[in-house]
Amino acid sequence: MEKMIDIIPFLAGIVEKNTATHQSDFLLDRKILQGAAWEPHQESRTFLWMSRPCGTNCVLEAEAFQRETDAHITWTHYEYDADSIKAYRVIVAPEHAGGLVLGKVQPLHYKEQVQRVKQKALHVQSVKLQFEDGEQYDLSHKDYKRQIRGLIDAHGRVESVCFVPENTLELDCVLRAERTISTRKKRPASKKKTAAR
């Protein structure tokens, strides 16, 4: 079982070694991860994070597996630079003590993992929105794309957005399978005991 670590300094160390320019991208990642600690559901606390030579990205894993989301587009965009990317699954623990963001960080082989994301991602069916004035909307993805600007003008900043796939159960299965693949460790071959004669 993986142990809990202080996520922010761990990832900052990766940035320092692997990201030559645009290290300030990590400030946004840090805010995202700090905010996630207060989310009640694990899917809202499970991220895919990458360090590239020219920046970093942090996206919700569940959104990365939904084709029409910014998370999917961002996560799959950097395939051309796969050999330079350090990628991780970051699972933020609920709440934090003393300002620490605790959780688990699992290394991913981006070059292989991005292929699974591209192959297994589902389409977005609808989008649930909540705005700063308290208004809530449940729109088809097509209507969301068409109306989002006008809705922001009318209701202010989007406080929360939830992408709903065509098949929620299928997305759950895809995510479970993905976590099994990327956390599976090779077991050492067991030595057969020779029977005493």
PDB file of N, CA, C and O in Angstrom, residues 111-154:
ATOM      1  N   LYS A 111       3.725   7.848 -22.224  1.00  0.00           N
ATOM      2  CA  LYS A 111       3.672   7.403 -23.625  1.00  0.00           C
ATOM      3  C   LYS A 111       2.658   6.275 -23.814  1.00  0.00           C
ATOM      4  O   LYS A 111       1.941   6.235 -24.817  1.00  0.00           O
ATOM      5  N   GLU A 112       2.588   5.361 -22.855  1.00  0.00           N
ATOM      6  CA  GLU A 112       1.619   4.257 -22.921  1.00  0.00           C
ATOM      7  C   GLU A 112       0.243   4.706 -22.424  1.00  0.00           C
ATOM      8  O   GLU A 112      -0.780   4.372 -23.014  1.00  0.00           O
ATOM      9  N   GLN A 113       0.233   5.473 -21.348  1.00  0.00           N
ATOM     10  CA  GLN A 113      -1.025   5.866 -20.720  1.00  0.00           C
ATOM     11  C   GLN A 113      -1.856   6.756 -21.625  1.00  0.00           C
ATOM     12  O   GLN A 113      -3.076   6.625 -21.699  1.00  0.00           O
ATOM     13  N   VAL A 114      -1.220   7.671 -22.352  1.00  0.00           N
ATOM     14  CA  VAL A 114      -1.971   8.584 -23.219  1.00  0.00           C
ATOM     15  C   VAL A 114      -2.680   7.810 -24.341  1.00  0.00           C
ATOM     16  O   VAL A 114      -3.759   8.205 -24.793  1.00  0.00           O
ATOM     17  N   GLN A 115      -2.088   6.691 -24.760  1.00  0.00           N
ATOM     18  CA  GLN A 115      -2.757   5.858 -25.779  1.00  0.00           C
ATOM     19  C   GLN A 115      -4.050   5.269 -25.222  1.00  0.00           C
ATOM     20  O   GLN A 115      -5.071   5.218 -25.909  1.00  0.00           O
ATOM     21  N   ARG A 116      -4.016   4.845 -23.960  1.00  0.00           N
ATOM     22  CA  ARG A 116      -5.237   4.307 -23.346  1.00  0.00           C
ATOM     23  C   ARG A 116      -6.296   5.400 -23.195  1.00  0.00           C
ATOM     24  O   ARG A 116      -7.485   5.163 -23.419  1.00  0.00           O
ATOM     25  N   VAL A 117      -5.867   6.596 -22.836  1.00  0.00           N
ATOM     26  CA  VAL A 117      -6.817   7.711 -22.710  1.00  0.00           C
ATOM     27  C   VAL A 117      -7.491   7.958 -24.059  1.00  0.00           C
ATOM     28  O   VAL A 117      -8.710   8.088 -24.145  1.00  0.00           O
ATOM     29  N   LYS A 118      -6.699   7.998 -25.125  1.00  0.00           N
ATOM     30  CA  LYS A 118      -7.257   8.263 -26.456  1.00  0.00           C
ATOM     31  C   LYS A 118      -8.206   7.156 -26.906  1.00  0.00           C
ATOM     32  O   LYS A 118      -9.232   7.416 -27.519  1.00  0.00           O
ATOM     33  N   GLN A 119      -7.876   5.913 -26.594  1.00  0.00           N
ATOM     34  CA  GLN A 119      -8.693   4.775 -27.034  1.00  0.00           C
ATOM     35  C   GLN A 119      -9.966   4.609 -26.212  1.00  0.00           C
ATOM     36  O   GLN A 119     -11.009   4.243 -26.741  1.00  0.00           O
ATOM     37  N   LYS A 120      -9.889   4.880 -24.911  1.00  0.00           N
ATOM     38  CA  LYS A 120     -11.003   4.519 -24.026  1.00  0.00           C
ATOM     39  C   LYS A 120     -11.884   5.686 -23.599  1.00  0.00           C
ATOM     40  O   LYS A 120     -12.887   5.474 -22.921  1.00  0.00           O
ATOM     41  N   ALA A 121     -11.527   6.895 -23.989  1.00  0.00           N
ATOM     42  CA  ALA A 121     -12.311   8.064 -23.566  1.00  0.00           C
ATOM     43  C   ALA A 121     -13.733   7.987 -24.128  1.00  0.00           C
ATOM     44  O   ALA A 121     -13.950   7.551 -25.252  1.00  0.00           O
ATOM     45  N   LEU A 122     -14.687   8.417 -23.320  1.00  0.00           N
ATOM     46  CA  LEU A 122     -16.094   8.442 -23.716  1.00  0.00           C
ATOM     47  C   LEU A 122     -16.486   9.859 -24.128  1.00  0.00           C
ATOM     48  O   LEU A 122     -15.791  10.825 -23.818  1.00  0.00           O
ATOM     49  N   HIS A 123     -17.630   9.963 -24.794  1.00  0.00           N
ATOM     50  CA  HIS A 123     -18.143  11.279 -25.172  1.00  0.00           C
ATOM     51  C   HIS A 123     -18.925  11.887 -24.017  1.00  0.00           C
ATOM     52  O   HIS A 123     -19.539  11.176 -23.224  1.00  0.00           O
ATOM     53  N   VAL A 124     -18.905  13.212 -23.943  1.00  0.00           N
ATOM     54  CA  VAL A 124     -19.683  13.940 -22.942  1.00  0.00           C
ATOM     55  C   VAL A 124     -21.129  14.013 -23.421  1.00  0.00           C
ATOM     56  O   VAL A 124     -21.392  14.357 -24.569  1.00  0.00           O
ATOM     57  N   GLN A 125     -22.050  13.689 -22.545  1.00  0.00           N
ATOM     58  CA  GLN A 125     -23.468  13.775 -22.894  1.00  0.00           C
ATOM     59  C   GLN A 125     -24.065  15.106 -22.431  1.00  0.00           C
ATOM     60  O   GLN A 125     -24.794  15.763 -23.158  1.00  0.00           O
ATOM     61  N   SER A 126     -23.768  15.484 -21.173  1.00  0.00           N
ATOM     62  CA  SER A 126     -24.334  16.723 -20.646  1.00  0.00           C
ATOM     63  C   SER A 126     -23.363  17.389 -19.678  1.00  0.00           C
ATOM     64  O   SER A 126     -22.365  16.796 -19.279  1.00  0.00           O
ATOM     65  N   VAL A 127     -23.699  18.634 -19.338  1.00  0.00           N
ATOM     66  CA  VAL A 127     -22.845  19.425 -18.464  1.00  0.00           C
ATOM     67  C   VAL A 127     -23.713  20.083 -17.400  1.00  0.00           C
ATOM     68  O   VAL A 127     -24.728  20.712 -17.722  1.00  0.00           O
ATOM     69  N   LYS A 128     -23.320  19.912 -16.130  1.00  0.00           N
ATOM     70  CA  LYS A 128     -24.028  20.560 -15.017  1.00  0.00           C
ATOM     71  C   LYS A 128     -23.197  21.743 -14.566  1.00  0.00           C
ATOM     72  O   LYS A 128     -22.000  21.606 -14.305  1.00  0.00           O
ATOM     73  N   LEU A 129     -23.845  22.905 -14.478  1.00  0.00           N
ATOM     74  CA  LEU A 129     -23.153  24.143 -14.149  1.00  0.00           C
ATOM     75  C   LEU A 129     -23.789  24.827 -12.956  1.00  0.00           C
ATOM     76  O   LEU A 129     -25.011  24.787 -12.796  1.00  0.00           O
ATOM     77  N   GLN A 130     -22.945  25.440 -12.140  1.00  0.00           N
ATOM     78  CA  GLN A 130     -23.444  26.323 -11.093  1.00  0.00           C
ATOM     79  C   GLN A 130     -22.664  27.630 -11.182  1.00  0.00           C
ATOM     80  O   GLN A 130     -21.437  27.621 -11.291  1.00  0.00           O
ATOM     81  N   PHE A 131     -23.403  28.757 -11.152  1.00  0.00           N
ATOM     82  CA  PHE A 131     -22.793  30.074 -11.306  1.00  0.00           C
ATOM     83  C   PHE A 131     -22.709  30.797  -9.966  1.00  0.00           C
ATOM     84  O   PHE A 131     -23.376  30.430  -9.005  1.00  0.00           O
ATOM     85  N   GLU A 132     -21.907  31.862  -9.951  1.00  0.00           N
ATOM     86  CA  GLU A 132     -21.690  32.584  -8.699  1.00  0.00           C
ATOM     87  C   GLU A 132     -22.957  33.207  -8.138  1.00  0.00           C
ATOM     88  O   GLU A 132     -23.058  33.437  -6.931  1.00  0.00           O
ATOM     89  N   ASP A 133     -23.976  33.462  -8.993  1.00  0.00           N
ATOM     90  CA  ASP A 133     -25.223  34.024  -8.470  1.00  0.00           C
ATOM     91  C   ASP A 133     -26.182  32.949  -7.959  1.00  0.00           C
ATOM     92  O   ASP A 133     -27.309  33.228  -7.569  1.00  0.00           O
ATOM     93  N   GLY A 134     -25.727  31.678  -7.967  1.00  0.00           N
ATOM     94  CA  GLY A 134     -26.537  30.575  -7.454  1.00  0.00           C
ATOM     95  C   GLY A 134     -27.333  29.829  -8.508  1.00  0.00           C
ATOM     96  O   GLY A 134     -27.866  28.748  -8.239  1.00  0.00           O
ATOM     97  N   GLU A 135     -27.434  30.369  -9.720  1.00  0.00           N
ATOM     98  CA  GLU A 135     -28.178  29.699 -10.791  1.00  0.00           C
ATOM     99  C   GLU A 135     -27.486  28.390 -11.179  1.00  0.00           C
ATOM    100  O   GLU A 135     -26.260  28.308 -11.217  1.00  0.00           O
ATOM    101  N   GLN A 136     -28.293  27.376 -11.475  1.00  0.00           N
ATOM    102  CA  GLN A 136     -27.779  26.070 -11.891  1.00  0.00           C
ATOM    103  C   GLN A 136     -28.405  25.678 -13.226  1.00  0.00           C
ATOM    104  O   GLN A 136     -29.580  25.961 -13.456  1.00  0.00           O
ATOM    105  N   TYR A 137     -27.613  25.040 -14.064  1.00  0.00           N
ATOM    106  CA  TYR A 137     -28.092  24.590 -15.369  1.00  0.00           C
ATOM    107  C   TYR A 137     -27.615  23.171 -15.614  1.00  0.00           C
ATOM    108  O   TYR A 137     -26.519  22.787 -15.203  1.00  0.00           O
ATOM    109  N   ASP A 138     -28.436  22.411 -16.311  1.00  0.00           N
ATOM    110  CA  ASP A 138     -28.081  21.068 -16.765  1.00  0.00           C
ATOM    111  C   ASP A 138     -28.328  21.074 -18.266  1.00  0.00           C
ATOM    112  O   ASP A 138     -29.474  21.074 -18.715  1.00  0.00           O
ATOM    113  N   LEU A 139     -27.238  21.128 -19.056  1.00  0.00           N
ATOM    114  CA  LEU A 139     -27.339  21.316 -20.502  1.00  0.00           C
ATOM    115  C   LEU A 139     -26.739  20.143 -21.256  1.00  0.00           C
ATOM    116  O   LEU A 139     -25.815  19.489 -20.761  1.00  0.00           O
ATOM    117  N   SER A 140     -27.238  19.916 -22.473  1.00  0.00           N
ATOM    118  CA  SER A 140     -26.558  18.972 -23.353  1.00  0.00           C
ATOM    119  C   SER A 140     -25.192  19.580 -23.677  1.00  0.00           C
ATOM    120  O   SER A 140     -25.009  20.808 -23.558  1.00  0.00           O
ATOM    121  N   HIS A 141     -24.233  18.762 -24.066  1.00  0.00           N
ATOM    122  CA  HIS A 141     -22.901  19.289 -24.369  1.00  0.00           C
ATOM    123  C   HIS A 141     -22.960  20.304 -25.504  1.00  0.00           C
ATOM    124  O   HIS A 141     -22.282  21.334 -25.476  1.00  0.00           O
ATOM    125  N   LYS A 142     -23.800  20.040 -26.488  1.00  0.00           N
ATOM    126  CA  LYS A 142     -23.951  20.949 -27.633  1.00  0.00           C
ATOM    127  C   LYS A 142     -24.471  22.314 -27.161  1.00  0.00           C
ATOM    128  O   LYS A 142     -23.939  23.356 -27.545  1.00  0.00           O
ATOM    129  N   ASP A 143     -25.499  22.314 -26.304  1.00  0.00           N
ATOM    130  CA  ASP A 143     -26.045  23.570 -25.782  1.00  0.00           C
ATOM    131  C   ASP A 143     -25.031  24.295 -24.893  1.00  0.00           C
ATOM    132  O   ASP A 143     -24.956  25.522 -24.890  1.00  0.00           O
ATOM    133  N   TYR A 144     -24.270  23.530 -24.133  1.00  0.00           N
ATOM    134  CA  TYR A 144     -23.225  24.117 -23.290  1.00  0.00           C
ATOM    135  C   TYR A 144     -22.249  24.921 -24.144  1.00  0.00           C
ATOM    136  O   TYR A 144     -21.940  26.075 -23.830  1.00  0.00           O
ATOM    137  N   LYS A 145     -21.776  24.336 -25.221  1.00  0.00           N
ATOM    138  CA  LYS A 145     -20.820  25.011 -26.109  1.00  0.00           C
ATOM    139  C   LYS A 145     -21.429  26.282 -26.694  1.00  0.00           C
ATOM    140  O   LYS A 145     -20.768  27.298 -26.828  1.00  0.00           O
ATOM    141  N   ARG A 146     -22.709  26.203 -27.045  1.00  0.00           N
ATOM    142  CA  ARG A 146     -23.401  27.320 -27.678  1.00  0.00           C
ATOM    143  C   ARG A 146     -23.727  28.444 -26.696  1.00  0.00           C
ATOM    144  O   ARG A 146     -23.707  29.612 -27.052  1.00  0.00           O
ATOM    145  N   GLN A 147     -24.051  28.082 -25.454  1.00  0.00           N
ATOM    146  CA  GLN A 147     -24.615  29.062 -24.525  1.00  0.00           C
ATOM    147  C   GLN A 147     -23.687  29.555 -23.420  1.00  0.00           C
ATOM    148  O   GLN A 147     -24.030  30.510 -22.713  1.00  0.00           O
ATOM    149  N   ILE A 148     -22.537  28.941 -23.242  1.00  0.00           N
ATOM    150  CA  ILE A 148     -21.718  29.236 -22.067  1.00  0.00           C
ATOM    151  C   ILE A 148     -21.337  30.712 -21.947  1.00  0.00           C
ATOM    152  O   ILE A 148     -21.414  31.300 -20.862  1.00  0.00           O
ATOM    153  N   ARG A 149     -20.968  31.355 -23.023  1.00  0.00           N
ATOM    154  CA  ARG A 149     -20.582  32.781 -22.959  1.00  0.00           C
ATOM    155  C   ARG A 149     -21.746  33.646 -22.470  1.00  0.00           C
ATOM    156  O   ARG A 149     -21.580  34.493 -21.592  1.00  0.00           O
ATOM    157  N   GLY A 150     -22.915  33.436 -23.038  1.00  0.00           N
ATOM    158  CA  GLY A 150     -24.093  34.206 -22.638  1.00  0.00           C
ATOM    159  C   GLY A 150     -24.477  33.941 -21.194  1.00  0.00           C
ATOM    160  O   GLY A 150     -24.884  34.867 -20.465  1.00  0.00           O
ATOM    161  N   LEU A 151     -24.342  32.699 -20.749  1.00  0.00           N
ATOM    162  CA  LEU A 151     -24.666  32.357 -19.368  1.00  0.00           C
ATOM    163  C   LEU A 151     -23.703  33.028 -18.389  1.00  0.00           C
ATOM    164  O   LEU A 151     -24.108  33.503 -17.323  1.00  0.00           O
ATOM    165  N   ILE A 152     -22.434  33.099 -18.749  1.00  0.00           N
ATOM    166  CA  ILE A 152     -21.449  33.775 -17.895  1.00  0.00           C
ATOM    167  C   ILE A 152     -21.772  35.268 -17.826  1.00  0.00           C
ATOM    168  O   ILE A 152     -21.723  35.879 -16.751  1.00  0.00           O
ATOM    169  N   ASP A 153     -22.128  35.859 -18.968  1.00  0.00           N
ATOM    170  CA  ASP A 153     -22.505  37.283 -18.973  1.00  0.00           C
ATOM    171  C   ASP A 153     -23.713  37.525 -18.067  1.00  0.00           C
ATOM    172  O   ASP A 153     -23.777  38.538 -17.365  1.00  0.00           O
ATOM    173  N   ALA A 154     -24.666  36.594 -18.073  1.00  0.00           N
ATOM    174  CA  ALA A 154     -25.902  36.767 -17.305  1.00  0.00           C
ATOM    175  C   ALA A 154     -25.752  36.425 -15.820  1.00  0.00           C
ATOM    176  O   ALA A 154     -26.391  37.054 -14.972  1.00  0.00           O
TER     177      ALA A 154
END
